PDB file of C-alpha atoms in Angstrom:
ATOM      1  CA  MET A   1     182.676-167.136 107.472  1.00 52.00           C
ATOM      2  CA  LYS A   2     182.783-165.958 111.078  1.00 52.00           C
ATOM      3  CA  LYS A   3     183.947-162.553 109.919  1.00 56.00           C
ATOM      4  CA  LEU A   4     181.003-162.301 107.471  1.00 51.00           C
ATOM      5  CA  LEU A   5     178.548-163.348 110.174  1.00 49.00           C
ATOM      6  CA  LEU A   6     179.956-160.658 112.500  1.00 48.00           C
ATOM      7  CA  ILE A   7     179.536-157.996 109.809  1.00 51.00           C
ATOM      8  CA  VAL A   8     175.893-159.039 109.226  1.00 46.00           C
ATOM      9  CA  LEU A   9     175.161-158.930 112.970  1.00 48.00           C
ATOM     10  CA  LEU A  10     176.732-155.463 113.266  1.00 48.00           C
ATOM     11  CA  LEU A  11     174.687-154.192 110.317  1.00 50.00           C
ATOM     12  CA  ASN A  12     171.473-155.541 111.819  1.00 55.00           C
ATOM     13  CA  PHE A  13     172.334-153.953 115.184  1.00 50.00           C
ATOM     14  CA  ASN A  14     172.976-150.554 113.591  1.00 53.00           C
ATOM     15  CA  LEU A  15     169.701-150.752 111.642  1.00 50.00           C
ATOM     16  CA  ALA A  16     167.848-151.491 114.865  1.00 51.00           C
ATOM     17  CA  LEU A  17     169.428-148.459 116.522  1.00 52.00           C
ATOM     18  CA  PHE A  18     168.255-146.115 113.775  1.00 52.00           C
ATOM     19  CA  ALA A  19     164.837-147.659 113.138  1.00 57.00           C
ATOM     20  CA  GLN A  20     161.999-145.246 113.915  1.00 78.00           C
ATOM     21  CA  VAL A  21     158.723-147.009 113.285  1.00 76.00           C
ATOM     22  CA  LYS A  22     155.901-144.645 114.245  1.00 78.00           C
ATOM     23  CA  THR A  23     152.338-145.763 114.894  1.00 74.00           C
ATOM     24  CA  PRO A  24     149.295-143.783 116.092  1.00 78.00           C
ATOM     25  CA  ILE A  25     148.927-143.544 119.873  1.00 80.00           C
ATOM     26  CA  ALA A  26     145.687-144.587 121.530  1.00 82.00           C
ATOM     27  CA  SER A  27     145.027-141.105 122.931  1.00 86.00           C
ATOM     28  CA  PRO A  28     146.360-138.565 120.417  1.00 88.00           C
ATOM     29  CA  ALA A  29     147.716-135.193 121.465  1.00 92.00           C
ATOM     30  CA  GLY A  30     145.558-132.114 121.073  1.00 95.00           C
ATOM     31  CA  SER A  31     145.828-128.424 121.750  1.00 96.00           C
ATOM     32  CA  VAL A  32     143.535-125.418 121.841  1.00 97.00           C
ATOM     33  CA  SER A  33     144.381-121.754 122.201  1.00 97.00           C
ATOM     34  CA  ALA A  34     142.656-118.394 122.199  1.00 97.00           C
ATOM     35  CA  THR A  35     143.440-114.774 122.852  1.00 96.00           C
ATOM     36  CA  VAL A  36     140.991-113.307 125.356  1.00 96.00           C
ATOM     37  CA  GLY A  37     141.442-109.563 125.616  1.00 94.00           C
ATOM     38  CA  LEU A  38     145.229-109.361 125.466  1.00 93.00           C
ATOM     39  CA  THR A  39     145.828-112.673 127.268  1.00 96.00           C
ATOM     40  CA  ASP A  40     146.862-115.841 125.461  1.00 97.00           C
ATOM     41  CA  ILE A  41     145.369-119.050 126.830  1.00 98.00           C
ATOM     42  CA  LYS A  42     146.805-122.335 125.582  1.00 98.00           C
ATOM     43  CA  ILE A  43     145.861-125.873 126.599  1.00 98.00           C
ATOM     44  CA  ASN A  44     147.840-128.990 125.647  1.00 97.00           C
ATOM     45  CA  TYR A  45     146.260-132.368 126.381  1.00 97.00           C
ATOM     46  CA  PHE A  46     145.762-135.980 125.304  1.00 96.00           C
ATOM     47  CA  ARG A  47     142.419-137.190 123.970  1.00 96.00           C
ATOM     48  CA  PRO A  48     141.140-140.643 125.005  1.00 96.00           C
ATOM     49  CA  ARG A  49     138.189-142.185 123.165  1.00 96.00           C
ATOM     50  CA  ALA A  50     135.037-143.589 124.750  1.00 95.00           C
ATOM     51  CA  LYS A  51     135.080-146.814 122.677  1.00 94.00           C
ATOM     52  CA  GLY A  52     131.638-147.855 123.893  1.00 93.00           C
ATOM     53  CA  ARG A  53     132.577-147.549 127.558  1.00 94.00           C
ATOM     54  CA  LYS A  54     130.663-145.640 130.223  1.00 95.00           C
ATOM     55  CA  ILE A  55     132.953-142.763 131.160  1.00 97.00           C
ATOM     56  CA  PHE A  56     131.685-141.137 134.368  1.00 97.00           C
ATOM     57  CA  GLY A  57     129.709-142.738 137.175  1.00 95.00           C
ATOM     58  CA  SER A  58     129.753-144.583 140.483  1.00 94.00           C
ATOM     59  CA  GLU A  59     129.878-148.096 139.017  1.00 93.00           C
ATOM     60  CA  ALA A  60     133.101-150.092 139.246  1.00 89.00           C
ATOM     61  CA  SER A  61     133.229-150.498 135.457  1.00 92.00           C
ATOM     62  CA  VAL A  62     133.366-146.778 134.543  1.00 95.00           C
ATOM     63  CA  VAL A  63     136.500-145.166 133.163  1.00 96.00           C
ATOM     64  CA  VAL A  64     136.462-142.199 135.577  1.00 96.00           C
ATOM     65  CA  PRO A  65     134.751-142.960 138.914  1.00 96.00           C
ATOM     66  CA  PHE A  66     132.946-140.169 140.736  1.00 97.00           C
ATOM     67  CA  GLY A  67     134.912-138.633 143.582  1.00 96.00           C
ATOM     68  CA  GLN A  68     138.320-139.839 142.409  1.00 96.00           C
ATOM     69  CA  ILE A  69     141.134-137.681 141.059  1.00 97.00           C
ATOM     70  CA  TRP A  70     141.406-137.675 137.269  1.00 97.00           C
ATOM     71  CA  ARG A  71     144.343-136.452 135.225  1.00 96.00           C
ATOM     72  CA  THR A  72     141.711-134.932 132.898  1.00 97.00           C
ATOM     73  CA  GLY A  73     142.705-136.595 129.692  1.00 95.00           C
ATOM     74  CA  ALA A  74     145.291-139.300 129.110  1.00 95.00           C
ATOM     75  CA  ASN A  75     149.047-139.915 129.201  1.00 94.00           C
ATOM     76  CA  SER A  76     150.802-136.988 130.930  1.00 93.00           C
ATOM     77  CA  GLY A  77     147.598-135.070 131.598  1.00 94.00           C
ATOM     78  CA  THR A  78     146.524-131.564 130.610  1.00 97.00           C
ATOM     79  CA  LYS A  79     148.576-128.375 130.871  1.00 97.00           C
ATOM     80  CA  VAL A  80     147.104-124.881 130.830  1.00 98.00           C
ATOM     81  CA  VAL A  81     149.198-121.768 130.124  1.00 98.00           C
ATOM     82  CA  PHE A  82     148.170-118.157 130.816  1.00 98.00           C
ATOM     83  CA  SER A  83     150.312-115.352 129.379  1.00 96.00           C
ATOM     84  CA  ASP A  84     149.037-112.892 132.018  1.00 95.00           C
ATOM     85  CA  ASP A  85     147.573-112.974 135.492  1.00 96.00           C
ATOM     86  CA  VAL A  86     143.929-114.099 135.361  1.00 97.00           C
ATOM     87  CA  LYS A  87     141.037-115.045 137.606  1.00 97.00           C
ATOM     88  CA  VAL A  88     139.641-118.539 137.262  1.00 98.00           C
ATOM     89  CA  GLU A  89     136.171-118.898 138.772  1.00 97.00           C
ATOM     90  CA  GLY A  90     137.003-115.883 140.926  1.00 96.00           C
ATOM     91  CA  VAL A  91     140.372-117.202 142.107  1.00 97.00           C
ATOM     92  CA  ALA A  92     143.435-115.084 141.250  1.00 97.00           C
ATOM     93  CA  VAL A  93     145.942-117.157 139.245  1.00 97.00           C
ATOM     94  CA  PRO A  94     149.373-115.733 138.293  1.00 97.00           C
ATOM     95  CA  LYS A  95     150.549-116.080 134.704  1.00 97.00           C
ATOM     96  CA  GLY A  96     152.315-119.357 134.019  1.00 97.00           C
ATOM     97  CA  GLU A  97     151.783-123.063 133.325  1.00 98.00           C
ATOM     98  CA  TYR A  98     149.511-125.328 135.366  1.00 98.00           C
ATOM     99  CA  LEU A  99     148.389-128.936 135.454  1.00 98.00           C
ATOM    100  CA  LEU A 100     144.619-129.400 135.221  1.00 98.00           C
ATOM    101  CA  LEU A 101     143.207-131.975 137.638  1.00 98.00           C
ATOM    102  CA  THR A 102     139.562-132.841 138.296  1.00 98.00           C
ATOM    103  CA  TRP A 103     137.356-134.814 140.676  1.00 98.00           C
ATOM    104  CA  PRO A 104     134.169-135.555 138.694  1.00 97.00           C
ATOM    105  CA  GLY A 105     130.839-135.975 140.471  1.00 97.00           C
ATOM    106  CA  ALA A 106     127.183-136.500 139.616  1.00 96.00           C
ATOM    107  CA  THR A 107     126.139-132.976 140.606  1.00 97.00           C
ATOM    108  CA  GLU A 108     129.454-131.200 141.155  1.00 97.00           C
ATOM    109  CA  TRP A 109     133.020-131.305 139.869  1.00 98.00           C
ATOM    110  CA  THR A 110     136.056-130.122 141.792  1.00 98.00           C
ATOM    111  CA  ILE A 111     138.701-128.615 139.536  1.00 98.00           C
ATOM    112  CA  VAL A 112     142.289-127.779 140.469  1.00 98.00           C
ATOM    113  CA  LEU A 113     145.051-125.909 138.705  1.00 98.00           C
ATOM    114  CA  SER A 114     148.239-127.342 140.162  1.00 98.00           C
ATOM    115  CA  LYS A 115     151.608-125.609 140.112  1.00 97.00           C
ATOM    116  CA  ASP A 116     153.302-129.020 139.975  1.00 96.00           C
ATOM    117  CA  VAL A 117     153.338-129.614 136.207  1.00 95.00           C
ATOM    118  CA  THR A 118     155.963-132.351 136.655  1.00 94.00           C
ATOM    119  CA  LEU A 119     153.258-134.526 138.235  1.00 93.00           C
ATOM    120  CA  GLY A 120     151.966-135.423 134.783  1.00 91.00           C
ATOM    121  CA  GLY A 121     149.641-138.397 134.951  1.00 90.00           C
ATOM    122  CA  ASN A 122     151.009-139.624 138.279  1.00 93.00           C
ATOM    123  CA  THR A 123     148.004-138.473 140.303  1.00 94.00           C
ATOM    124  CA  ALA A 124     148.978-140.679 143.262  1.00 93.00           C
ATOM    125  CA  LYS A 125     151.597-138.051 144.118  1.00 95.00           C
ATOM    126  CA  TYR A 126     149.162-135.141 144.006  1.00 96.00           C
ATOM    127  CA  ASP A 127     149.786-132.647 146.822  1.00 97.00           C
ATOM    128  CA  LYS A 128     147.083-130.116 147.699  1.00 96.00           C
ATOM    129  CA  ALA A 129     149.819-127.720 148.836  1.00 97.00           C
ATOM    130  CA  ASN A 130     150.628-127.120 145.155  1.00 97.00           C
ATOM    131  CA  ASP A 131     147.121-125.925 144.282  1.00 97.00           C
ATOM    132  CA  ALA A 132     147.116-122.551 142.536  1.00 98.00           C
ATOM    133  CA  ALA A 133     143.324-122.613 142.335  1.00 98.00           C
ATOM    134  CA  ARG A 134     140.568-124.968 143.545  1.00 98.00           C
ATOM    135  CA  PHE A 135     136.903-124.488 142.738  1.00 98.00           C
ATOM    136  CA  THR A 136     133.698-126.374 141.973  1.00 97.00           C
ATOM    137  CA  VAL A 137     131.415-126.285 138.924  1.00 98.00           C
ATOM    138  CA  LYS A 138     128.177-127.987 137.912  1.00 98.00           C
ATOM    139  CA  PRO A 139     128.220-130.594 135.129  1.00 97.00           C
ATOM    140  CA  GLU A 140     125.759-130.433 132.232  1.00 97.00           C
ATOM    141  CA  LYS A 141     124.348-133.246 130.129  1.00 96.00           C
ATOM    142  CA  LEU A 142     125.108-133.089 126.415  1.00 96.00           C
ATOM    143  CA  THR A 143     122.437-133.905 123.834  1.00 94.00           C
ATOM    144  CA  GLU A 144     125.007-135.344 121.428  1.00 94.00           C
ATOM    145  CA  LYS A 145     127.690-137.808 122.406  1.00 95.00           C
ATOM    146  CA  VAL A 146     131.327-136.701 122.303  1.00 97.00           C
ATOM    147  CA  GLU A 147     133.375-139.778 121.421  1.00 97.00           C
ATOM    148  CA  THR A 148     136.816-138.227 121.926  1.00 97.00           C
ATOM    149  CA  PHE A 149     137.614-136.158 125.023  1.00 98.00           C
ATOM    150  CA  THR A 150     137.586-132.526 123.899  1.00 98.00           C
ATOM    151  CA  ILE A 151     138.587-129.196 125.446  1.00 98.00           C
ATOM    152  CA  ASN A 152     137.312-125.925 124.004  1.00 97.00           C
ATOM    153  CA  ILE A 153     137.841-122.232 124.781  1.00 97.00           C
ATOM    154  CA  GLY A 154     134.689-120.333 123.886  1.00 96.00           C
ATOM    155  CA  ASP A 155     131.888-118.045 125.065  1.00 96.00           C
ATOM    156  CA  ILE A 156     134.228-115.047 124.799  1.00 96.00           C
ATOM    157  CA  ALA A 157     132.388-112.042 126.222  1.00 95.00           C
ATOM    158  CA  ASP A 158     131.489-109.062 124.044  1.00 92.00           C
ATOM    159  CA  ASP A 159     133.901-106.899 126.052  1.00 90.00           C
ATOM    160  CA  SER A 160     136.652-109.544 125.666  1.00 92.00           C
ATOM    161  CA  LYS A 161     137.076-109.719 129.438  1.00 94.00           C
ATOM    162  CA  SER A 162     136.189-113.375 129.944  1.00 96.00           C
ATOM    163  CA  ALA A 163     135.881-116.771 128.296  1.00 97.00           C
ATOM    164  CA  LYS A 164     134.836-120.261 129.300  1.00 98.00           C
ATOM    165  CA  VAL A 165     136.941-123.411 129.137  1.00 98.00           C
ATOM    166  CA  GLN A 166     134.807-126.457 128.386  1.00 98.00           C
ATOM    167  CA  LEU A 167     135.660-130.099 129.081  1.00 98.00           C
ATOM    168  CA  ALA A 168     133.430-132.509 127.136  1.00 98.00           C
ATOM    169  CA  TRP A 169     133.376-136.292 126.940  1.00 97.00           C
ATOM    170  CA  GLU A 170     130.644-138.824 126.274  1.00 96.00           C
ATOM    171  CA  ASN A 171     127.456-137.033 127.412  1.00 96.00           C
ATOM    172  CA  THR A 172     129.022-134.768 130.068  1.00 97.00           C
ATOM    173  CA  SER A 173     130.215-131.178 129.851  1.00 98.00           C
ATOM    174  CA  VAL A 174     131.685-128.870 132.476  1.00 98.00           C
ATOM    175  CA  LYS A 175     132.761-125.263 132.025  1.00 98.00           C
ATOM    176  CA  PHE A 176     134.796-122.839 134.073  1.00 98.00           C
ATOM    177  CA  THR A 177     135.259-119.109 133.571  1.00 98.00           C
ATOM    178  CA  VAL A 178     138.550-117.310 133.003  1.00 98.00           C
ATOM    179  CA  VAL A 179     138.495-113.535 133.530  1.00 97.00           C
ATOM    180  CA  VAL A 180     141.280-111.337 132.143  1.00 96.00           C
ATOM    181  CA  ASP A 181     142.284-107.745 132.852  1.00 93.00           C
ATOM    182  CA  PHE A 182     143.782-105.710 130.056  1.00 90.00           C
ATOM    183  CA  ASP A 183     142.758-102.171 130.985  1.00 88.00           C
ATOM    184  CA  ALA A 184     146.071-101.204 132.608  1.00 86.00           C
ATOM    185  CA  LYS A 185     147.993-102.410 129.544  1.00 87.00           C
ATOM    186  CA  VAL A 186     145.759-100.502 127.155  1.00 87.00           C
ATOM    187  CA  MET A 187     145.944 -97.296 129.178  1.00 86.00           C
ATOM    188  CA  GLU A 188     149.732 -97.562 129.326  1.00 84.00           C
ATOM    189  CA  SER A 189     149.938 -98.068 125.561  1.00 86.00           C
ATOM    190  CA  ILE A 190     147.608 -95.120 124.968  1.00 85.00           C
ATOM    191  CA  GLU A 191     149.838 -92.914 127.083  1.00 80.00           C
ATOM    192  CA  THR A 192     152.923 -94.101 125.194  1.00 82.00           C
ATOM    193  CA  TYR A 193     151.760 -94.272 121.573  1.00 80.00           C
ATOM    194  CA  THR A 194     149.080 -91.644 120.928  1.00 72.00           C
ATOM    195  CA  LYS A 195     151.798 -89.208 119.943  1.00 66.00           C
ATOM    196  CA  VAL A 196     153.300 -91.542 117.352  1.00 65.00           C
ATOM    197  CA  ASP A 197     150.733 -92.767 114.818  1.00 75.00           C
ATOM    198  CA  PRO A 198     147.279 -91.495 113.756  1.00 75.00           C
ATOM    199  CA  ASP A 199     146.021 -95.066 113.997  1.00 81.00           C
ATOM    200  CA  ASP A 200     146.822 -94.866 117.700  1.00 88.00           C
ATOM    201  CA  TYR A 201     144.638 -91.764 118.052  1.00 90.00           C
ATOM    202  CA  PHE A 202     141.833 -93.755 116.469  1.00 92.00           C
ATOM    203  CA  SER A 203     142.350 -96.827 118.687  1.00 91.00           C
ATOM    204  CA  ALA A 204     142.599 -94.706 121.833  1.00 91.00           C
ATOM    205  CA  ALA A 205     139.395 -92.804 120.994  1.00 93.00           C
ATOM    206  CA  VAL A 206     137.425 -96.000 120.355  1.00 94.00           C
ATOM    207  CA  TYR A 207     138.716 -97.577 123.570  1.00 92.00           C
ATOM    208  CA  TYR A 208     137.623 -94.529 125.567  1.00 92.00           C
ATOM    209  CA  LEU A 209     134.223 -94.734 123.877  1.00 94.00           C
ATOM    210  CA  ASP A 210     133.748 -98.451 124.494  1.00 92.00           C
ATOM    211  CA  THR A 211     134.853 -98.226 128.133  1.00 91.00           C
ATOM    212  CA  LYS A 212     132.799 -95.069 128.765  1.00 92.00           C
ATOM    213  CA  ARG A 213     135.706 -92.836 129.758  1.00 92.00           C
ATOM    214  CA  ASP A 214     136.281 -89.155 129.011  1.00 91.00           C
ATOM    215  CA  MET A 215     134.303 -88.499 125.805  1.00 94.00           C
ATOM    216  CA  ASN A 216     135.814 -85.034 125.371  1.00 93.00           C
ATOM    217  CA  GLN A 217     139.280 -86.588 125.244  1.00 92.00           C
ATOM    218  CA  ALA A 218     137.944 -89.246 122.872  1.00 92.00           C
ATOM    219  CA  LEU A 219     136.650 -86.487 120.582  1.00 94.00           C
ATOM    220  CA  VAL A 220     140.051 -84.751 120.584  1.00 92.00           C
ATOM    221  CA  TRP A 221     141.748 -87.980 119.542  1.00 92.00           C
ATOM    222  CA  ILE A 222     139.183 -88.951 116.910  1.00 94.00           C
ATOM    223  CA  ASN A 223     139.408 -85.469 115.347  1.00 93.00           C
ATOM    224  CA  LYS A 224     143.178 -85.875 115.093  1.00 91.00           C
ATOM    225  CA  ALA A 225     142.653 -89.273 113.465  1.00 91.00           C
ATOM    226  CA  VAL A 226     140.150 -87.782 110.999  1.00 92.00           C
ATOM    227  CA  ASP A 227     142.577 -85.016 110.044  1.00 90.00           C
ATOM    228  CA  GLU A 228     145.674 -87.176 109.714  1.00 87.00           C
ATOM    229  CA  MET A 229     143.979 -90.197 108.117  1.00 88.00           C
ATOM    230  CA  LYS A 230     141.916 -88.062 105.703  1.00 89.00           C
ATOM    231  CA  GLY A 231     138.603 -89.168 107.203  1.00 87.00           C
ATOM    232  CA  PRO A 232     137.956 -92.767 106.047  1.00 93.00           C
ATOM    233  CA  PHE A 233     134.388 -94.014 106.604  1.00 95.00           C
ATOM    234  CA  TYR A 234     135.218 -96.249 109.567  1.00 96.00           C
ATOM    235  CA  VAL A 235     136.889 -93.357 111.427  1.00 95.00           C
ATOM    236  CA  LEU A 236     133.955 -91.044 110.706  1.00 95.00           C
ATOM    237  CA  TYR A 237     131.564 -93.691 111.997  1.00 96.00           C
ATOM    238  CA  GLN A 238     133.361 -93.840 115.337  1.00 96.00           C
ATOM    239  CA  LYS A 239     133.440 -90.037 115.500  1.00 93.00           C
ATOM    240  CA  ALA A 240     129.668 -90.012 115.051  1.00 94.00           C
ATOM    241  CA  ARG A 241     129.305 -92.471 117.920  1.00 97.00           C
ATOM    242  CA  ILE A 242     131.443 -90.246 120.145  1.00 95.00           C
ATOM    243  CA  GLN A 243     129.411 -87.180 119.194  1.00 95.00           C
ATOM    244  CA  LYS A 244     126.228 -89.083 120.058  1.00 95.00           C
ATOM    245  CA  ALA A 245     127.703 -90.035 123.448  1.00 95.00           C
ATOM    246  CA  LEU A 246     128.404 -86.341 124.063  1.00 94.00           C
ATOM    247  CA  GLY A 247     124.783 -85.463 123.261  1.00 94.00           C
ATOM    248  CA  ASP A 248     125.613 -83.749 119.961  1.00 95.00           C
ATOM    249  CA  LYS A 249     122.926 -85.407 117.831  1.00 94.00           C
ATOM    250  CA  LYS A 250     123.169 -82.859 115.022  1.00 95.00           C
ATOM    251  CA  GLY A 251     126.930 -83.223 114.688  1.00 94.00           C
ATOM    252  CA  ALA A 252     126.625 -87.025 114.975  1.00 93.00           C
ATOM    253  CA  ALA A 253     124.066 -87.108 112.161  1.00 94.00           C
ATOM    254  CA  GLU A 254     126.249 -84.983 109.878  1.00 95.00           C
ATOM    255  CA  THR A 255     129.280 -87.206 110.526  1.00 94.00           C
ATOM    256  CA  ALA A 256     127.278 -90.428 110.138  1.00 94.00           C
ATOM    257  CA  ASN A 257     125.893 -89.212 106.799  1.00 94.00           C
ATOM    258  CA  ALA A 258     129.426 -88.415 105.610  1.00 94.00           C
ATOM    259  CA  SER A 259     130.515 -91.899 106.694  1.00 94.00           C
ATOM    260  CA  LEU A 260     127.518 -93.412 104.925  1.00 94.00           C
ATOM    261  CA  VAL A 261     128.411 -91.712 101.644  1.00 95.00           C
ATOM    262  CA  LYS A 262     132.024 -92.869 101.850  1.00 94.00           C
ATOM    263  CA  SER A 263     131.061 -96.435 102.829  1.00 94.00           C
ATOM    264  CA  LYS A 264     128.786 -96.607  99.772  1.00 94.00           C
ATOM    265  CA  GLU A 265     131.621 -95.344  97.577  1.00 94.00           C
ATOM    266  CA  ALA A 266     133.884 -98.031  99.055  1.00 93.00           C
ATOM    267  CA  GLY A 267     131.203-100.705  98.592  1.00 94.00           C
ATOM    268  CA  ASN A 268     131.307-101.593 102.292  1.00 95.00           C
ATOM    269  CA  ARG A 269     127.836-102.919 103.085  1.00 95.00           C
ATOM    270  CA  ASP A 270     128.582-103.519 106.772  1.00 96.00           C
ATOM    271  CA  TYR A 271     129.346 -99.868 107.456  1.00 96.00           C
ATOM    272  CA  GLN A 272     126.405 -98.751 105.340  1.00 94.00           C
ATOM    273  CA  MET A 273     124.104-100.734 107.610  1.00 96.00           C
ATOM    274  CA  MET A 274     125.871 -99.569 110.772  1.00 97.00           C
ATOM    275  CA  ASN A 275     125.561 -95.917 109.739  1.00 94.00           C
ATOM    276  CA  GLU A 276     121.908 -96.375 108.824  1.00 95.00           C
ATOM    277  CA  GLU A 277     121.213 -97.861 112.261  1.00 95.00           C
ATOM    278  CA  LEU A 278     123.127 -95.042 113.933  1.00 95.00           C
ATOM    279  CA  LEU A 279     121.154 -92.414 112.009  1.00 94.00           C
ATOM    280  CA  LYS A 280     117.868 -94.054 113.052  1.00 94.00           C
ATOM    281  CA  SER A 281     118.939 -93.833 116.700  1.00 95.00           C
ATOM    282  CA  LEU A 282     119.563 -90.098 116.343  1.00 93.00           C
ATOM    283  CA  LYS A 283     116.009 -89.235 115.287  1.00 88.00           C
TER     284      LYS A 283
END
C-alpha cells in the first residue's frame, strides 16, 4: 500500500513539473515596426488598459502622476530598436536598442531613450548617466478615447527621411520625430551596382531626379535603362520627367506620349493619369 501511495505521489509531482497552464496577462505584449528610408524601427512594449481609471494627472488616484518617471507601458517597459544611426528630436542616437522612459506633464512631457535596457520596469534604479537622448514634447488631447495603451509609427515624410512615434492612452497623445539618413548608403550602392543590372540604372536615375542631383548623369542612366529594358512605360515616364528637369519640353512630351501609349496598352490607369498630368505641365 505504501509503495502504491509513493508511486501516485511521484506521478502527481511529475505532472506538476510539466504542467503549463497559460492564461492571458493583464497587459498583453505588443510590437510595431516600420522601415523609414532604409532604417528599420521596431518597438516592443506591454499594453495596459484604462479600465475606467484616470490615467494622467496630478491627483493621487491617477495611474501615471505628472512629473514622475513612467516605464511607458507595463511589465518590463518599452524597448526601441534602430537599425541605423538616427536623430530623435534633433538628438543624434547611434543604432541599437534603447529603453523608452517618460515623465508626463500637463503641458510638457520629458522623454528619454536609455542605454540601460536591463532596467526594465525597475524605474527606481534609473540613472541619468545612461541617457542616450533626452528631450521634451507637447501632449495633445485626443477626441476619441484609447482604452489600451498604443504606440504607432506614422507620419512618414514624402521623402522618407522622417517619421513620428506616437504614444496614445486614454485621451492623451504625444509624438516625437525620428530622422534618418540614407543618402550615403544610396550613393554607395549606386557607385557599386550601376554597372551590374539595368534596373540599377533606372533606380539610380530616379534617385538623382528626386534628390535634384546631376540631371545629365540621370539622363545617361535612364537612357541605358530604356535601351536594356526595352523601354517599359514606367521607365519612359521617368525619362520624361528627367527631360523636363533639363528644360527639354519637346523631348519630354515625346517620351511622355510614348509612355502614355504603352501604359494604355498595359491597362495601367495610374501611369495613364500620371503621363496626362505630366503632358499638361509641359504646355
